PDB file of C-alpha atoms in Angstrom:
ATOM      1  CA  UNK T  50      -0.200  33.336 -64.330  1.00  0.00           C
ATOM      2  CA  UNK T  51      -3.418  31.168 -63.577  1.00  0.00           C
ATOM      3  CA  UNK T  52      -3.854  28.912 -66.905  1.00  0.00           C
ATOM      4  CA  UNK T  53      -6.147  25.907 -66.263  1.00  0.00           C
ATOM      5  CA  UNK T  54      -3.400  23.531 -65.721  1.00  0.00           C
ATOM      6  CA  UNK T  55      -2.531  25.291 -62.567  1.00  0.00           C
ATOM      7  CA  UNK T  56      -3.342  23.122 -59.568  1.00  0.00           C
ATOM      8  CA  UNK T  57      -4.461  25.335 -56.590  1.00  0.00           C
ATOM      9  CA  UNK T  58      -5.901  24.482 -53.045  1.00  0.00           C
ATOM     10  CA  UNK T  59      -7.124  27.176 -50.315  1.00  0.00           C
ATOM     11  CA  UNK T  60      -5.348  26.900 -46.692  1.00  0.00           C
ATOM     12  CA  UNK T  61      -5.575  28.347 -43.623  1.00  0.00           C
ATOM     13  CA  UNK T  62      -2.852  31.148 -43.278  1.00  0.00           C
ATOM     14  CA  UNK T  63      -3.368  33.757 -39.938  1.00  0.00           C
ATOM     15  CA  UNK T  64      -5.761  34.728 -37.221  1.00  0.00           C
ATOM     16  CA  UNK T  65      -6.426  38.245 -36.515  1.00  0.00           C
ATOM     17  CA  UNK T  66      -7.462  38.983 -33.182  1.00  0.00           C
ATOM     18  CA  UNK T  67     -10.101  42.281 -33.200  1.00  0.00           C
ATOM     19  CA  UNK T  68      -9.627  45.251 -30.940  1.00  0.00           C
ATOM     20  CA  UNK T  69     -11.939  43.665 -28.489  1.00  0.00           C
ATOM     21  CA  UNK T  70     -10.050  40.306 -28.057  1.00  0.00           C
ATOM     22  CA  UNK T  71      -6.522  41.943 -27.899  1.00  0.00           C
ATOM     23  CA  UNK T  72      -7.644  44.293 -25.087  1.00  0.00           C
ATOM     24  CA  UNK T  73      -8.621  41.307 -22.597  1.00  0.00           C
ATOM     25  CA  UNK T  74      -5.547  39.649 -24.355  1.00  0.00           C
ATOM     26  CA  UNK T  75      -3.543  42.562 -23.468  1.00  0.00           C
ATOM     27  CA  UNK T  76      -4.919  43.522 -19.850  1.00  0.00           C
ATOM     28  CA  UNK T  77      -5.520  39.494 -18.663  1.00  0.00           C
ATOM     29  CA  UNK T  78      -3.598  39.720 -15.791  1.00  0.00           C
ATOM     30  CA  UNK T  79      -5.981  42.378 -14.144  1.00  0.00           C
ATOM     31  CA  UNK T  80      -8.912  40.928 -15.619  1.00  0.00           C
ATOM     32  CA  UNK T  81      -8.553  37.189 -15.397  1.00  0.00           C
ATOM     33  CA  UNK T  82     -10.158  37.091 -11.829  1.00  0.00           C
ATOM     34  CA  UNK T  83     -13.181  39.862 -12.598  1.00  0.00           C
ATOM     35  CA  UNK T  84     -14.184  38.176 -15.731  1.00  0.00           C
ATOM     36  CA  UNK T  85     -18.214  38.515 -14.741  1.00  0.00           C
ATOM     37  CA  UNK T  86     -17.394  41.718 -12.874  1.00  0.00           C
ATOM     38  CA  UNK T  87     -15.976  43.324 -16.246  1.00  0.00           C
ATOM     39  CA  UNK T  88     -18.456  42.223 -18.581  1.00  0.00           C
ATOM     40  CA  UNK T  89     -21.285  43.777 -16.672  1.00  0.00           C
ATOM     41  CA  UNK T  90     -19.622  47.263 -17.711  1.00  0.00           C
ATOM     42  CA  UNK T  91     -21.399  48.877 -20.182  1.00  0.00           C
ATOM     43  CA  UNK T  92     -18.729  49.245 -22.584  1.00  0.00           C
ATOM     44  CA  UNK T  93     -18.496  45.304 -22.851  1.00  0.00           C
ATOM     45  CA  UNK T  94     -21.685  44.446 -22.261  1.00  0.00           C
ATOM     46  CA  UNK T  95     -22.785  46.303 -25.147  1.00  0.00           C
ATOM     47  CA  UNK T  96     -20.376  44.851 -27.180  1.00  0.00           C
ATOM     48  CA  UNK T  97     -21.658  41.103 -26.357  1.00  0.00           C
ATOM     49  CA  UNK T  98     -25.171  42.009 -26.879  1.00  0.00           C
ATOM     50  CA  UNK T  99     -24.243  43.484 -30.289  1.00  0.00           C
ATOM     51  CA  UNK T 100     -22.257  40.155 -30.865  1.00  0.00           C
ATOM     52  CA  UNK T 101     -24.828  37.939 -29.900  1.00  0.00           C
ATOM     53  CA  UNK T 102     -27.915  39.944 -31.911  1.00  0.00           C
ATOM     54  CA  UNK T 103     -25.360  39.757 -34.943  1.00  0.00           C
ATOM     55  CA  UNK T 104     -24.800  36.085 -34.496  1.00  0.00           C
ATOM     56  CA  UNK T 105     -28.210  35.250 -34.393  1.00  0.00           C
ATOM     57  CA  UNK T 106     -29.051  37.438 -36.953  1.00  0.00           C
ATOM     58  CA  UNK T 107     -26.684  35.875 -39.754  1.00  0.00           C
ATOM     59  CA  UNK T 108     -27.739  32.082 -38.090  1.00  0.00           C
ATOM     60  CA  UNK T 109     -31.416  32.938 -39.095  1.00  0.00           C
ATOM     61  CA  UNK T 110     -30.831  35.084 -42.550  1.00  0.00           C
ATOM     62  CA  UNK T 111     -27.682  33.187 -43.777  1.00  0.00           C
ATOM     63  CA  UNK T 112     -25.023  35.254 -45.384  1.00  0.00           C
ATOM     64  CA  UNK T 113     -24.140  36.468 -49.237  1.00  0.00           C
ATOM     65  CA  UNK T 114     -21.566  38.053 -50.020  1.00  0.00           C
ATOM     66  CA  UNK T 115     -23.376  40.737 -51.090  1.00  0.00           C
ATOM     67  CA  UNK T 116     -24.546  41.490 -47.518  1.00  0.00           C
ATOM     68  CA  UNK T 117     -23.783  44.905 -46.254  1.00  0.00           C
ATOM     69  CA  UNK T 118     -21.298  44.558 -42.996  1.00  0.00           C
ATOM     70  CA  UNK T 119     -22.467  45.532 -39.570  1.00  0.00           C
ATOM     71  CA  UNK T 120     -21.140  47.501 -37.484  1.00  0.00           C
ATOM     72  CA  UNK T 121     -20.568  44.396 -34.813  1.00  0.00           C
ATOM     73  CA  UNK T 122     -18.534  42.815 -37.534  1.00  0.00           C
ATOM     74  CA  UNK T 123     -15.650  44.976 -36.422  1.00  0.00           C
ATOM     75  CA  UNK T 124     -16.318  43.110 -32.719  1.00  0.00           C
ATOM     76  CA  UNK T 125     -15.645  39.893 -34.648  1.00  0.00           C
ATOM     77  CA  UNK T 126     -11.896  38.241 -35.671  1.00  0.00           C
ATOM     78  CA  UNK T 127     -10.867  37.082 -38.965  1.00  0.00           C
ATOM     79  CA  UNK T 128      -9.402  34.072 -40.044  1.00  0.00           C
ATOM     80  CA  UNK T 129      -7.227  34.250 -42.892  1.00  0.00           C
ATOM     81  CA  UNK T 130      -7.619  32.121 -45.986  1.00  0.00           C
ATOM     82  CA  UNK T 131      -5.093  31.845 -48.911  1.00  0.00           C
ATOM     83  CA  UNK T 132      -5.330  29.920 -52.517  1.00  0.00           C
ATOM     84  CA  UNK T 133      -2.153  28.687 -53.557  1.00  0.00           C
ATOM     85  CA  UNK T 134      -1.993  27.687 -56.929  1.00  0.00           C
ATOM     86  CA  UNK T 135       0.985  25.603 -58.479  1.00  0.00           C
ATOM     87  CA  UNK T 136       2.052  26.055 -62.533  1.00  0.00           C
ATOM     88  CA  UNK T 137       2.581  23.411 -64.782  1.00  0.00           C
ATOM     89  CA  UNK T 138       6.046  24.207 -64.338  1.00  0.00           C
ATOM     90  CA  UNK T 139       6.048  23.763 -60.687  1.00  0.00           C
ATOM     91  CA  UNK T 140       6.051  27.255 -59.569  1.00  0.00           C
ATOM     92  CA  UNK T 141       3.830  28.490 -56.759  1.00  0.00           C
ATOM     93  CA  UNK T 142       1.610  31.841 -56.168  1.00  0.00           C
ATOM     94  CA  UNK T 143      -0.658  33.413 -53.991  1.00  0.00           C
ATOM     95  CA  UNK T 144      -3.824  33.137 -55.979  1.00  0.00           C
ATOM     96  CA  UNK T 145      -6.522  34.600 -53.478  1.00  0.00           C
ATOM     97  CA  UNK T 146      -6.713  35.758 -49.784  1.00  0.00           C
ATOM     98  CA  UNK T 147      -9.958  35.951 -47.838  1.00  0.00           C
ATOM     99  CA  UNK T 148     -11.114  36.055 -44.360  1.00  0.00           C
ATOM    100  CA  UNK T 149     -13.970  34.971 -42.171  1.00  0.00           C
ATOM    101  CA  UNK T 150     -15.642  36.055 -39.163  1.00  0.00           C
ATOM    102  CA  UNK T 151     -15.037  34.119 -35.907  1.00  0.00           C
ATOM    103  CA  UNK T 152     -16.376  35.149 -32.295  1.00  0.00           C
ATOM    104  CA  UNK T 153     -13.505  36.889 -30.427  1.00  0.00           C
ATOM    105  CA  UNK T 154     -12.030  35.446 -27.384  1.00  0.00           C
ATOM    106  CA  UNK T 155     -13.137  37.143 -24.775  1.00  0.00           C
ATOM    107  CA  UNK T 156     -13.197  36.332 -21.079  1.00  0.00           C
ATOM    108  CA  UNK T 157     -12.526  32.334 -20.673  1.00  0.00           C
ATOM    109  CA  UNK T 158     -14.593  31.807 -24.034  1.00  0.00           C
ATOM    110  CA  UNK T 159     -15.716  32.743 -27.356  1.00  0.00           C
ATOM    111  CA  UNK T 160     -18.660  33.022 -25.192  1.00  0.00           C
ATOM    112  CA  UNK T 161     -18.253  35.909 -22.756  1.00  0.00           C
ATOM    113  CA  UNK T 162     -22.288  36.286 -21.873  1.00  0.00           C
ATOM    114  CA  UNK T 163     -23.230  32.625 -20.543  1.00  0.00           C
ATOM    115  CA  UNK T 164     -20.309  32.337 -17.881  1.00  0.00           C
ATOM    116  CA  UNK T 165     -21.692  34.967 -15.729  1.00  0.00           C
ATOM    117  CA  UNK T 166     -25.166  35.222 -12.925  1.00  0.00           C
ATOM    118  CA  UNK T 167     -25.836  38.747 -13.869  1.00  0.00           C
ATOM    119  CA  UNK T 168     -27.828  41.211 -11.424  1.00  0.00           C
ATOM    120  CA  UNK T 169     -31.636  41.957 -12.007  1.00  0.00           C
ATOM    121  CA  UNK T 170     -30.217  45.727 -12.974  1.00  0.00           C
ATOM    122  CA  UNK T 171     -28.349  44.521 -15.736  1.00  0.00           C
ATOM    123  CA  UNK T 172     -30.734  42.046 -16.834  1.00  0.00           C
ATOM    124  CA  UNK T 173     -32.895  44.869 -17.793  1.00  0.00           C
ATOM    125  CA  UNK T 174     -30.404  45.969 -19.854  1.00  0.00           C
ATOM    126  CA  UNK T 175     -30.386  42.956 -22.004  1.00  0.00           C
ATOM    127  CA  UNK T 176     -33.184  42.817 -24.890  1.00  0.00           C
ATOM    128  CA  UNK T 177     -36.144  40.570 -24.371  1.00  0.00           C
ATOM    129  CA  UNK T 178     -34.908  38.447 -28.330  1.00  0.00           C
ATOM    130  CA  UNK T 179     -31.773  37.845 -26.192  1.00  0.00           C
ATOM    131  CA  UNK T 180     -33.410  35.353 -23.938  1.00  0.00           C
ATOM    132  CA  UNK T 181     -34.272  31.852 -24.284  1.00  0.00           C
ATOM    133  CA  UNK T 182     -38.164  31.015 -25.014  1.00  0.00           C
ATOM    134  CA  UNK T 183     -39.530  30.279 -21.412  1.00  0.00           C
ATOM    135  CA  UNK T 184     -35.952  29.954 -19.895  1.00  0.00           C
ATOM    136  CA  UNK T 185     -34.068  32.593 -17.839  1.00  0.00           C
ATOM    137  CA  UNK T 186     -30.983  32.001 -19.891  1.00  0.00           C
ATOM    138  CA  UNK T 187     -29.539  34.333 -22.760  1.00  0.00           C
ATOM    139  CA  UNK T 188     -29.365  32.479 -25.773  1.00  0.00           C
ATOM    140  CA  UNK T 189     -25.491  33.670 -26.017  1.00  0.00           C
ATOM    141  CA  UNK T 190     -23.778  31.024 -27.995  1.00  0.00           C
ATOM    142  CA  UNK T 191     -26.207  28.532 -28.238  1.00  0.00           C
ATOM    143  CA  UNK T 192     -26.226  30.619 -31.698  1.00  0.00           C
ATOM    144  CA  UNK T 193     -22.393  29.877 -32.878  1.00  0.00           C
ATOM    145  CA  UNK T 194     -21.208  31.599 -35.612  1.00  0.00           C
ATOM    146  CA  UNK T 195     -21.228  28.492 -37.957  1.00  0.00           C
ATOM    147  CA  UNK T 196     -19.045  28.509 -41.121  1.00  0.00           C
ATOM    148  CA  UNK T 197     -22.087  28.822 -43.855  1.00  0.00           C
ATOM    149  CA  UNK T 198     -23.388  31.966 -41.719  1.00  0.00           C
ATOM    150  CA  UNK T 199     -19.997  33.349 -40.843  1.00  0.00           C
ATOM    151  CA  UNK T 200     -19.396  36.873 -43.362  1.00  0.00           C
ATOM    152  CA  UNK T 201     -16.575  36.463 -45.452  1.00  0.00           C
ATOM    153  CA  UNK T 202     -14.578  38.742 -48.012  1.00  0.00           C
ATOM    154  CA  UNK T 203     -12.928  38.221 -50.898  1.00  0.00           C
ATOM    155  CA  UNK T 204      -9.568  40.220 -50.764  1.00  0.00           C
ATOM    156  CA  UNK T 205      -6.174  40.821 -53.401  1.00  0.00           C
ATOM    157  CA  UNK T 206      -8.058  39.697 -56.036  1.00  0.00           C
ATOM    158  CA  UNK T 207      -5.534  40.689 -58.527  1.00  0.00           C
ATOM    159  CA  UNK T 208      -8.145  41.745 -61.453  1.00  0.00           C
ATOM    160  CA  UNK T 209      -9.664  38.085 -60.674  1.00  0.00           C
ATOM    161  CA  UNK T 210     -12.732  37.586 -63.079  1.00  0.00           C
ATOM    162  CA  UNK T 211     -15.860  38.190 -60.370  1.00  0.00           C
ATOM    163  CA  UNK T 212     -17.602  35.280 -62.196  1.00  0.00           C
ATOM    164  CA  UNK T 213     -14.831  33.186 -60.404  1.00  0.00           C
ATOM    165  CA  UNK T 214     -15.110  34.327 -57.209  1.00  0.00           C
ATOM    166  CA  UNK T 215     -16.618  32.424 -54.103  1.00  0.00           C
ATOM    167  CA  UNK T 216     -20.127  33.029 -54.079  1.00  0.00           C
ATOM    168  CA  UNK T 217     -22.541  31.176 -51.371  1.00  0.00           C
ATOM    169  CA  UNK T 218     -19.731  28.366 -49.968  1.00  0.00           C
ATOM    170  CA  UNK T 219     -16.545  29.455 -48.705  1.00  0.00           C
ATOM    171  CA  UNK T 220     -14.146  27.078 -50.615  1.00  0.00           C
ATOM    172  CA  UNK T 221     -11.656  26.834 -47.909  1.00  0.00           C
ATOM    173  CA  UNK T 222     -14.209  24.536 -45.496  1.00  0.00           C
ATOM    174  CA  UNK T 223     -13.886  22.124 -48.569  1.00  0.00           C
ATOM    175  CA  UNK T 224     -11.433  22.591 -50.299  1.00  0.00           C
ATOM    176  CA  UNK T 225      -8.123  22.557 -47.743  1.00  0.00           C
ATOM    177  CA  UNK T 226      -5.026  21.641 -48.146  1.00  0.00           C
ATOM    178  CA  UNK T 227      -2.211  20.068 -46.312  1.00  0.00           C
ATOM    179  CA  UNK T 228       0.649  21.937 -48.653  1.00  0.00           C
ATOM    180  CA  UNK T 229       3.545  23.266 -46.111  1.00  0.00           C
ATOM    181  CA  UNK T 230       2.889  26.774 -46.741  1.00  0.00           C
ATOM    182  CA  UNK T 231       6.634  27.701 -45.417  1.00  0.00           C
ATOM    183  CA  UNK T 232       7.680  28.312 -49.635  1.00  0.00           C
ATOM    184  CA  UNK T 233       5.060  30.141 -50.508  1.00  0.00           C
ATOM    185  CA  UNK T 234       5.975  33.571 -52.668  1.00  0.00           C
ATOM    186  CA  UNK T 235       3.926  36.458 -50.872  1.00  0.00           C
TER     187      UNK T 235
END
């Protein structure tokens, strides 16, 4: 398939959740009321710092596809992109699938480190870059992971001529569609 007749137009297809986000998703009822209480545990703690220096990180450098992932990506979810195409002859296919990065939805927010008045003890514990300039506030998401930052990946390709591929912009933040997706071949 694909001749240049076909018409095709990238939508938005699924949300992943990552491990991180489907544990509180999973165990909300226990920790719904100790949200500041549980992310002063190590174990998450560590995982927002690692968010947040990743976040800022890709925010200052920008992103190319060519990037080597982190290991905090694996922190992150994915949004799911598809590129349906429809042939001259009116018949529709699954031309490309990609996902993005999002912050995972931890806590009440995608934004599980500026909720919380954190002891001096674990303050320490928080790198020095990780504050604001003169300020005793963590940056946290005052760094978002905006779209042209956000890593992205290219996936069933099927043998798709790399020349063709998304390079720097992500066509699906321009290029959406409204197609009902409901008769879509996968």
């Amino acid at each position: 398939m694909n001749t240049s007749k076909d018409s095709c137009q990238w939508y938005f297809h699924n949300y992943s959740s990552s491990q991180w986000e489907l544990e509180w998703y999973s165990n909300i009822e226990k920790l719904q009321n100790h949200i500041c209480e549980i992310l002063t545990q190590t174990s998450h703690s560590s995982k927002s710092i690692q968010l947040l220096q990743r976040v800022i990180d890709l925010n200052q450098n920008g992103y190319l596809p060519s990037t080597v992932a982190a290991a905090a990506d694996n922190l992150l979810s994915r949004m799911y992109y598809r590129q349906q195409c429809v042939s001259a002859s009116g018949e529709k296919y699954i031309r490309l699938e990609a996902y993005q990065l999002i912050e995972p939805l931890i806590g009440l927010l995608r934004d599980p480190l500026t909720i919380c008045t954190f002891t001096n003890d674990f303050i320490k514990l928080i790198p020095k870059d990780l504050y604001i300039h003169g300020d005793e506030a963590l940056f946290s998401k005052r760094h978002l992971l905006l779209t042209p930052a956000a890593p992205y990946a290219v996936i069933n390709q099927n043998n798709f001529p790399k020349a063709e591929l998304p390079q720097l912009t992500q066509p699906w933040t321009y290029k959406r569609s409204q197609i009902d997706d409901s008769k879509i071949i996968t």
